[in-house]
Amino acid sequence: MAAQLKERLKDAVKILGCGSALFLGYLTASGDERFYASTLMPVLQKLVGAETAHVMAVRLLSLGLVPRSCYQDPASLEVNVMGQKFRNPVGIAAGFDKHGEAVDALFRLGFGFVEVGTVTPKPQEGNPKPRVFRLEADQAVINRYGFNSCGLLAVQERLKARARIQSELTRAGKPLGINLGKNKLSTDAAADYLEGVRTLGPLADYLVVNVSSPNTPGLRNLQGKEELRHLLEKVLKERDSLQEASRPPVMVKIAPDLSQQDKQDIAEVITELDVDGLIVSNTTVSRPETLQDPKRNETGGLSGQPLKELSTRTVREMYTLTKGKVPIIGVGGVASGQDALDKIRAGASLVQLYTALVYQGPPVVRKIKRELHELLMAQGFTNVSEAVGADHRTSEGVAHLHDPEKHSTHQDSKSAAVS
């Protein structure tokens, strides 16, 4: 009798074990938001180091192992900017798929656009390891990768192989961005960016001139007024020399750690040269006093929740300085629909995320889109474009309340803009 009972208990354990494994497999494959954020991602973080997890994630995605996403983007999320259609405004920021290995899988996760890179002309290893650190207590990451890149030619070959697929995706509202950088030991930064434009420009729906990573010595000096003007004049000339069908918009990615004068200078150069857009912002070298994780003093760029307010404030300032005429992609601490809407209302036409993927997993993409749609409807917007810069219009309205003439003029101009 005891032996029979023991065997039955063994069978029960096996059945329960198999059932649990199947259930966990279902939650993983179906992309259950709560399971990923509260169970799977925390467990993986305890078992796997930050950079190893990053490499594994890109590898699994490149093999097509993607959680199922059945979410259909509502019409409210479609954005038309820089001559491109974006099915939804939520993109994956540069730094995740550095070598263009997982583009199609990232689109299947539900991203409205994918930005690969940063890509440097020659292959380079980047900075010594360890160079990536999770700050779990702060929902943040510090990285000092240093533009580890397989180089332009390897990325060109990879993207060329899927050029026809990307052409179809672009028409469907899923553009591809390519982020360009310079080699660490290069003595001619402009030449590096021009080589990137020539090599990858024909494969991109937009190009990004990254002059704001804190992990390449001297790179942020290129944000100085004369240095930036000199660089962008050459980059735009090189872009314009490409065949007409292969001339992508050019954007500039800036740091959040800029003085007011720096921001004014950048806005002047961007508008004077008719640069197509801004990405605001890269990681920060600042360390807010609110940081709690013991790894908070590691050298590198800080991303995630502690960057959120700083990057949103920089979006707001750059929108004002460019008079709302330059499209902005808002990056930094986007982990919810509210985070996305905050950046959109501050002046961003599109947003990107990366660190939220580390803590919430692939389902975060669907969550942000769903929440953003609900918030837009609740606040009386029929689409994303109506919400872009809304905070500026609200503050202007408040400022004009005590001046009927100015208030009337503001309403007339707003009506004209809407019509």
Short mmCIF file of C-alpha atoms in Angstrom, two decimals:
data_model
loop_
_atom_site.label_atom_id
_atom_site.label_comp_id
_atom_site.label_asym_id
_atom_site.label_seq_id
_atom_site.Cartn_x
_atom_site.Cartn_y
_atom_site.Cartn_z
CA MET A 1 0.00 0.00 0.00
CA ALA A 2 2.81 2.42 0.92
CA ALA A 3 4.64 1.61 -2.31
CA GLN A 4 1.50 2.27 -4.37
CA LEU A 5 0.96 5.59 -2.58
CA LYS A 6 4.57 6.58 -3.26
CA GLU A 7 4.18 5.80 -6.97
CA ARG A 8 0.95 7.81 -7.15
CA LEU A 9 2.66 10.76 -5.49
CA LYS A 10 5.51 10.52 -8.02
CA ASP A 11 3.00 10.49 -10.88
CA ALA A 12 1.16 13.45 -9.39
CA VAL A 13 4.40 15.42 -9.09
CA LYS A 14 5.27 14.63 -12.71
CA ILE A 15 1.84 15.69 -13.90
CA LEU A 16 1.95 18.89 -11.87
CA GLY A 17 5.49 19.58 -13.06
CA CYS A 18 4.55 19.07 -16.71
CA GLY A 19 1.41 21.13 -16.25
CA SER A 20 3.36 23.95 -14.64
CA ALA A 21 5.98 23.84 -17.38
CA LEU A 22 3.28 23.97 -20.05
CA PHE A 23 1.53 26.84 -18.29
CA LEU A 24 4.79 28.80 -17.94
CA GLY A 25 5.55 28.05 -21.59
CA TYR A 26 2.12 29.37 -22.56
CA LEU A 27 2.61 32.57 -20.54
CA THR A 28 6.02 33.07 -22.14
CA ALA A 29 4.86 32.41 -25.71
CA SER A 30 1.67 34.46 -25.33
CA GLY A 31 3.58 37.44 -23.97
CA ASP A 32 1.67 37.76 -20.70
CA GLU A 33 2.54 41.24 -19.37
CA ARG A 34 2.33 40.50 -15.64
CA PHE A 35 4.22 37.21 -15.93
CA TYR A 36 7.12 38.84 -17.78
CA ALA A 37 7.37 41.92 -15.55
CA SER A 38 6.85 40.26 -12.15
CA THR A 39 8.27 36.76 -12.65
CA LEU A 40 10.24 35.93 -15.79
CA MET A 41 12.41 39.05 -16.15
CA PRO A 42 13.37 39.23 -12.43
CA VAL A 43 14.33 35.53 -12.48
CA LEU A 44 16.40 35.95 -15.64
CA GLN A 45 18.17 38.96 -14.12
CA LYS A 46 19.23 36.86 -11.12
CA LEU A 47 20.53 34.08 -13.37
CA VAL A 48 22.13 35.96 -16.26
CA GLY A 49 24.50 38.95 -16.36
CA ALA A 50 23.41 42.17 -18.06
CA GLU A 51 25.53 41.96 -21.22
CA THR A 52 25.05 38.19 -21.59
CA ALA A 53 21.29 38.71 -21.35
CA HIS A 54 21.48 41.43 -24.00
CA VAL A 55 23.45 39.22 -26.40
CA MET A 56 21.11 36.26 -25.74
CA ALA A 57 18.00 38.37 -26.34
CA VAL A 58 19.25 39.61 -29.71
CA ARG A 59 20.30 36.07 -30.65
CA LEU A 60 16.93 34.54 -29.74
CA LEU A 61 15.10 37.26 -31.65
CA SER A 62 17.34 36.75 -34.69
CA LEU A 63 16.32 33.06 -34.62
CA GLY A 64 12.67 34.09 -34.75
CA LEU A 65 11.84 33.19 -31.14
CA VAL A 66 9.35 36.00 -30.55
CA PRO A 67 6.43 36.09 -28.08
CA ARG A 68 3.13 36.21 -29.93
CA SER A 69 1.54 39.68 -30.19
CA CYS A 70 -2.02 39.85 -31.51
CA TYR A 71 -2.50 43.55 -30.78
CA GLN A 72 -3.78 45.50 -33.78
CA ASP A 73 -2.55 49.10 -33.84
CA PRO A 74 -5.55 51.46 -33.82
CA ALA A 75 -5.71 54.30 -36.35
CA SER A 76 -5.15 56.77 -33.50
CA LEU A 77 -1.50 55.67 -33.21
CA GLU A 78 -0.51 56.27 -36.84
CA VAL A 79 1.94 59.15 -37.33
CA ASN A 80 3.13 60.79 -40.56
CA VAL A 81 6.37 62.71 -40.11
CA MET A 82 9.60 63.32 -42.08
CA GLY A 83 7.83 62.06 -45.19
CA GLN A 84 7.34 58.64 -43.58
CA LYS A 85 4.32 56.76 -42.29
CA PHE A 86 4.71 55.18 -38.84
CA ARG A 87 2.01 52.66 -37.99
CA ASN A 88 2.57 53.48 -34.33
CA PRO A 89 4.90 55.94 -32.57
CA VAL A 90 6.76 53.43 -30.36
CA GLY A 91 10.23 52.46 -31.60
CA ILE A 92 13.20 50.51 -30.30
CA ALA A 93 16.12 52.82 -29.58
CA ALA A 94 19.62 52.35 -30.98
CA GLY A 95 21.89 50.31 -28.73
CA PHE A 96 19.73 47.21 -28.57
CA ASP A 97 20.22 45.78 -32.06
CA LYS A 98 23.66 47.23 -32.67
CA HIS A 99 24.49 45.05 -35.67
CA GLY A 100 21.12 44.80 -37.47
CA GLU A 101 20.61 41.14 -36.57
CA ALA A 102 17.02 41.13 -35.29
CA VAL A 103 15.15 43.79 -37.26
CA ASP A 104 12.27 41.61 -38.47
CA ALA A 105 11.70 40.04 -35.06
CA LEU A 106 11.60 43.49 -33.44
CA PHE A 107 8.90 44.56 -35.88
CA ARG A 108 6.97 41.40 -34.97
CA LEU A 109 7.13 42.45 -31.31
CA GLY A 110 4.98 45.42 -32.34
CA PHE A 111 7.47 48.26 -32.66
CA GLY A 112 6.38 50.97 -35.10
CA PHE A 113 9.99 51.54 -36.19
CA VAL A 114 13.37 50.00 -35.51
CA GLU A 115 16.67 51.85 -35.18
CA VAL A 116 19.85 49.78 -35.51
CA GLY A 117 23.36 50.76 -34.44
CA THR A 118 25.31 52.66 -33.45
CA VAL A 119 27.42 51.51 -36.43
CA THR A 120 31.04 52.64 -36.82
CA PRO A 121 33.00 52.52 -40.12
CA LYS A 122 35.50 49.91 -38.92
CA PRO A 123 34.74 47.02 -36.57
CA GLN A 124 35.71 47.75 -32.97
CA GLU A 125 35.37 45.88 -29.67
CA GLY A 126 34.23 48.80 -27.54
CA ASN A 127 35.27 49.27 -23.93
CA PRO A 128 36.54 46.50 -21.64
CA LYS A 129 34.03 44.29 -19.79
CA PRO A 130 32.14 44.52 -17.51
CA ARG A 131 30.49 47.50 -19.16
CA VAL A 132 26.74 47.08 -18.54
CA PHE A 133 25.11 47.28 -15.11
CA ARG A 134 21.48 46.88 -14.09
CA LEU A 135 20.28 49.15 -11.30
CA GLU A 136 17.28 47.02 -10.29
CA ALA A 137 16.32 49.24 -7.36
CA ASP A 138 16.02 52.19 -9.74
CA GLN A 139 14.66 50.44 -12.86
CA ALA A 140 17.72 51.76 -14.66
CA VAL A 141 20.83 50.68 -16.56
CA ILE A 142 24.33 52.14 -16.73
CA ASN A 143 26.32 51.21 -19.82
CA ARG A 144 29.75 52.09 -21.11
CA TYR A 145 29.73 49.89 -24.21
CA GLY A 146 31.76 52.41 -26.23
CA PHE A 147 30.26 51.80 -29.70
CA ASN A 148 31.07 48.09 -29.96
CA SER A 149 30.33 47.50 -33.63
CA CYS A 150 30.83 44.92 -36.37
CA GLY A 151 31.43 47.79 -38.81
CA LEU A 152 29.62 49.27 -41.80
CA LEU A 153 30.27 46.48 -44.30
CA ALA A 154 28.89 43.69 -42.10
CA VAL A 155 25.73 45.68 -41.33
CA GLN A 156 25.38 46.67 -45.00
CA GLU A 157 25.53 43.01 -46.06
CA ARG A 158 22.98 42.00 -43.44
CA LEU A 159 20.52 44.78 -44.33
CA LYS A 160 20.96 44.32 -48.08
CA ALA A 161 19.87 40.71 -47.72
CA ARG A 162 16.51 41.88 -46.39
CA ALA A 163 16.16 45.08 -48.44
CA ARG A 164 13.07 43.82 -50.30
CA ILE A 165 11.38 42.86 -47.04
CA GLN A 166 12.19 46.27 -45.56
CA SER A 167 10.77 48.01 -48.62
CA GLU A 168 7.44 46.29 -47.97
CA LEU A 169 7.59 47.06 -44.26
CA THR A 170 8.33 50.73 -44.95
CA ARG A 171 5.29 50.97 -47.22
CA ALA A 172 3.25 49.37 -44.43
CA GLY A 173 4.39 52.06 -41.98
CA LYS A 174 7.35 50.33 -40.34
CA PRO A 175 10.47 52.38 -41.16
CA LEU A 176 14.08 51.43 -40.45
CA GLY A 177 16.49 53.92 -38.90
CA ILE A 178 20.27 53.57 -38.86
CA ASN A 179 22.38 55.24 -36.18
CA LEU A 180 25.89 56.28 -37.23
CA GLY A 181 28.96 56.89 -35.07
CA LYS A 182 32.70 57.38 -35.29
CA ASN A 183 35.52 54.99 -34.46
CA LYS A 184 37.20 55.59 -31.13
CA LEU A 185 40.67 56.09 -32.65
CA SER A 186 39.52 58.05 -35.68
CA THR A 187 41.23 61.40 -36.24
CA ASP A 188 38.60 62.60 -38.72
CA ALA A 189 35.10 62.35 -37.29
CA ALA A 190 33.40 63.90 -40.32
CA ALA A 191 34.98 61.32 -42.64
CA ASP A 192 33.58 58.52 -40.46
CA TYR A 193 30.04 59.89 -40.62
CA LEU A 194 30.28 60.51 -44.38
CA GLU A 195 31.35 56.92 -44.93
CA GLY A 196 28.33 55.83 -42.93
CA VAL A 197 26.01 57.97 -45.05
CA ARG A 198 27.46 56.57 -48.30
CA THR A 199 27.37 52.95 -47.17
CA LEU A 200 24.11 52.69 -45.25
CA GLY A 201 22.13 55.72 -46.44
CA PRO A 202 20.54 53.83 -49.36
CA LEU A 203 19.27 51.16 -46.92
CA ALA A 204 17.80 53.55 -44.34
CA ASP A 205 14.42 55.26 -44.00
CA TYR A 206 16.21 57.76 -41.77
CA LEU A 207 19.79 58.27 -40.60
CA VAL A 208 20.95 59.40 -37.16
CA VAL A 209 24.14 61.35 -36.51
CA ASN A 210 25.03 60.26 -33.00
CA VAL A 211 27.19 62.94 -31.37
CA SER A 212 26.03 62.35 -27.81
CA SER A 213 27.24 59.01 -26.46
CA PRO A 214 29.20 59.63 -23.25
CA ASN A 215 31.33 56.53 -23.80
CA THR A 216 33.49 57.64 -26.75
CA PRO A 217 36.15 60.20 -25.77
CA GLY A 218 35.57 63.62 -27.33
CA LEU A 219 32.35 62.66 -29.11
CA ARG A 220 30.13 65.10 -27.22
CA ASN A 221 32.43 67.95 -28.27
CA LEU A 222 30.81 67.59 -31.71
CA GLN A 223 27.65 69.12 -30.19
CA GLY A 224 29.46 72.50 -30.02
CA LYS A 225 27.93 75.07 -32.37
CA GLU A 226 30.71 75.40 -34.94
CA GLU A 227 31.73 71.74 -34.73
CA LEU A 228 28.12 70.64 -35.25
CA ARG A 229 27.53 73.04 -38.14
CA HIS A 230 30.75 71.92 -39.85
CA LEU A 231 29.82 68.24 -39.44
CA LEU A 232 26.18 68.53 -40.49
CA GLU A 233 26.93 70.63 -43.57
CA LYS A 234 29.13 67.79 -44.81
CA VAL A 235 26.68 65.05 -43.80
CA LEU A 236 23.73 66.75 -45.53
CA LYS A 237 25.79 67.37 -48.67
CA GLU A 238 26.77 63.69 -48.73
CA ARG A 239 23.16 62.64 -48.20
CA ASP A 240 22.03 64.90 -51.04
CA SER A 241 24.59 63.31 -53.35
CA LEU A 242 22.84 59.92 -53.03
CA GLN A 243 20.38 58.88 -55.73
CA GLU A 244 17.07 60.66 -55.27
CA ALA A 245 15.21 57.49 -54.25
CA SER A 246 17.84 56.81 -51.58
CA ARG A 247 18.01 60.14 -49.74
CA PRO A 248 16.86 59.49 -46.19
CA PRO A 249 16.02 62.18 -43.64
CA VAL A 250 18.91 63.01 -41.31
CA MET A 251 18.39 63.34 -37.56
CA VAL A 252 20.79 64.37 -34.80
CA LYS A 253 20.86 62.60 -31.43
CA ILE A 254 21.74 64.92 -28.56
CA ALA A 255 22.63 64.53 -24.88
CA PRO A 256 20.42 65.56 -21.97
CA ASP A 257 23.46 67.05 -20.19
CA LEU A 258 23.54 70.33 -22.12
CA SER A 259 23.68 73.93 -20.94
CA GLN A 260 20.95 76.32 -22.03
CA GLN A 261 23.40 77.95 -24.42
CA ASP A 262 24.27 74.55 -25.91
CA LYS A 263 20.59 73.87 -26.55
CA GLN A 264 20.08 77.26 -28.18
CA ASP A 265 23.14 76.74 -30.37
CA ILE A 266 21.99 73.27 -31.46
CA ALA A 267 18.50 74.58 -32.25
CA GLU A 268 20.02 77.38 -34.35
CA VAL A 269 22.20 75.00 -36.35
CA ILE A 270 19.40 72.45 -36.84
CA THR A 271 16.92 75.04 -38.14
CA GLU A 272 19.51 76.96 -40.20
CA LEU A 273 20.64 73.80 -42.05
CA ASP A 274 17.13 72.29 -42.33
CA VAL A 275 18.12 69.11 -40.52
CA ASP A 276 15.14 66.75 -40.63
CA GLY A 277 14.81 65.92 -36.95
CA LEU A 278 16.18 65.54 -33.43
CA ILE A 279 16.44 62.53 -31.14
CA VAL A 280 16.19 63.65 -27.52
CA SER A 281 17.99 62.23 -25.68
CA ASN A 282 20.94 59.93 -25.20
CA THR A 283 21.93 58.59 -21.77
CA THR A 284 23.00 60.94 -18.99
CA VAL A 285 26.29 61.17 -17.11
CA SER A 286 24.48 62.81 -14.19
CA ARG A 287 23.52 60.73 -11.13
CA PRO A 288 20.30 61.86 -9.43
CA GLU A 289 20.39 61.79 -5.64
CA THR A 290 17.36 59.50 -5.71
CA LEU A 291 19.42 56.55 -7.03
CA GLN A 292 19.44 53.68 -4.54
CA ASP A 293 21.27 50.80 -6.24
CA PRO A 294 24.84 50.09 -5.05
CA LYS A 295 26.00 50.16 -8.70
CA ARG A 296 24.88 53.77 -9.13
CA ASN A 297 28.46 55.10 -9.20
CA GLU A 298 29.61 52.98 -12.13
CA THR A 299 31.01 55.06 -15.00
CA GLY A 300 28.86 55.33 -18.10
CA GLY A 301 25.53 56.57 -19.39
CA LEU A 302 22.45 56.19 -17.20
CA SER A 303 19.15 55.20 -18.83
CA GLY A 304 15.69 54.17 -17.63
CA GLN A 305 13.35 55.73 -15.09
CA PRO A 306 15.87 58.18 -13.54
CA LEU A 307 16.40 59.72 -16.99
CA LYS A 308 12.69 60.21 -17.69
CA GLU A 309 12.10 63.71 -16.34
CA LEU A 310 15.41 65.09 -17.63
CA SER A 311 14.82 63.81 -21.15
CA THR A 312 11.19 65.00 -21.20
CA ARG A 313 12.30 68.45 -20.06
CA THR A 314 14.91 68.50 -22.83
CA VAL A 315 12.25 67.50 -25.39
CA ARG A 316 10.10 70.40 -24.15
CA GLU A 317 12.98 72.88 -24.41
CA MET A 318 14.09 71.77 -27.88
CA TYR A 319 10.49 71.93 -29.15
CA THR A 320 10.28 75.52 -27.92
CA LEU A 321 13.69 76.50 -29.30
CA THR A 322 12.86 75.06 -32.73
CA LYS A 323 9.33 76.59 -32.61
CA GLY A 324 7.80 73.15 -33.07
CA LYS A 325 9.05 72.96 -36.66
CA VAL A 326 11.58 70.13 -36.20
CA PRO A 327 10.26 66.60 -35.59
CA ILE A 328 11.51 65.10 -32.33
CA ILE A 329 11.86 61.49 -31.20
CA GLY A 330 11.65 61.39 -27.41
CA VAL A 331 13.80 58.81 -25.62
CA GLY A 332 14.53 58.15 -21.96
CA GLY A 333 12.49 56.34 -19.33
CA VAL A 334 9.54 55.38 -21.53
CA ALA A 335 7.96 52.41 -19.76
CA SER A 336 4.21 53.13 -19.93
CA GLY A 337 1.60 54.83 -22.06
CA GLN A 338 1.70 57.80 -19.70
CA ASP A 339 5.48 58.13 -20.14
CA ALA A 340 5.01 58.11 -23.91
CA LEU A 341 2.20 60.68 -23.78
CA ASP A 342 4.24 62.95 -21.50
CA LYS A 343 6.95 63.13 -24.14
CA ILE A 344 4.43 63.58 -26.95
CA ARG A 345 2.67 66.42 -25.15
CA ALA A 346 6.10 67.96 -24.51
CA GLY A 347 6.76 67.99 -28.26
CA ALA A 348 7.84 64.53 -29.45
CA SER A 349 6.17 63.09 -32.55
CA LEU A 350 7.58 59.62 -31.83
CA VAL A 351 9.12 57.86 -28.83
CA GLN A 352 11.69 55.11 -28.30
CA LEU A 353 12.44 52.71 -25.49
CA TYR A 354 15.16 50.26 -24.52
CA THR A 355 15.60 49.92 -20.74
CA ALA A 356 11.90 49.13 -20.23
CA LEU A 357 12.50 46.03 -22.35
CA VAL A 358 15.13 44.92 -19.80
CA TYR A 359 12.69 45.07 -16.89
CA GLN A 360 9.31 44.28 -18.45
CA GLY A 361 10.24 42.14 -21.45
CA PRO A 362 8.67 42.20 -24.94
CA PRO A 363 5.05 42.64 -23.73
CA VAL A 364 5.90 46.20 -22.68
CA VAL A 365 5.54 47.27 -26.32
CA ARG A 366 1.90 46.18 -26.48
CA LYS A 367 1.23 47.65 -23.03
CA ILE A 368 2.55 51.09 -23.96
CA LYS A 369 0.58 51.20 -27.20
CA ARG A 370 -2.67 50.12 -25.53
CA GLU A 371 -2.28 52.60 -22.68
CA LEU A 372 -1.31 55.40 -25.04
CA HIS A 373 -4.41 54.86 -27.17
CA GLU A 374 -6.63 54.86 -24.07
CA LEU A 375 -5.03 58.05 -22.75
CA LEU A 376 -5.38 59.83 -26.09
CA MET A 377 -9.09 59.01 -26.21
CA ALA A 378 -9.59 60.01 -22.56
CA GLN A 379 -7.92 63.40 -23.15
CA GLY A 380 -9.95 64.17 -26.25
CA PHE A 381 -7.31 63.53 -28.91
CA THR A 382 -8.28 61.52 -31.98
CA ASN A 383 -4.65 60.72 -32.84
CA VAL A 384 -1.04 61.15 -31.73
CA SER A 385 -0.39 64.13 -34.00
CA GLU A 386 -3.08 66.18 -32.24
CA ALA A 387 -1.30 65.63 -28.93
CA VAL A 388 2.19 66.62 -30.11
CA GLY A 389 3.22 69.76 -28.21
CA ALA A 390 -0.14 70.00 -26.41
CA ASP A 391 1.51 71.17 -23.20
CA HIS A 392 2.88 74.22 -25.00
CA ARG A 393 -0.56 75.18 -26.29
CA THR A 394 -2.03 74.77 -22.81
CA SER A 395 0.63 76.94 -21.18
CA GLU A 396 0.22 79.58 -23.88
CA GLY A 397 -3.53 79.59 -23.28
CA VAL A 398 -3.01 80.13 -19.55
CA ALA A 399 -0.53 82.94 -20.23
CA HIS A 400 -3.02 84.70 -22.51
CA LEU A 401 -6.11 84.38 -20.27
CA HIS A 402 -5.72 87.89 -18.89
CA ASP A 403 -5.18 89.44 -22.33
CA PRO A 404 -8.33 88.92 -24.46
CA GLU A 405 -6.70 90.28 -27.63
CA LYS A 406 -3.73 87.90 -27.38
CA HIS A 407 -6.01 85.03 -26.42
CA SER A 408 -8.17 85.66 -29.50
CA THR A 409 -5.12 85.78 -31.75
CA HIS A 410 -3.86 82.49 -30.26
CA GLN A 411 -7.21 80.78 -30.88
CA ASP A 412 -7.32 82.02 -34.48
CA SER A 413 -3.82 80.73 -35.23
CA LYS A 414 -4.60 77.41 -33.52
CA SER A 415 -7.77 77.01 -35.62
CA ALA A 416 -5.81 77.77 -38.79
CA ALA A 417 -3.20 75.18 -37.84
CA VAL A 418 -5.85 72.52 -37.22
CA SER A 419 -7.65 73.26 -40.49
#
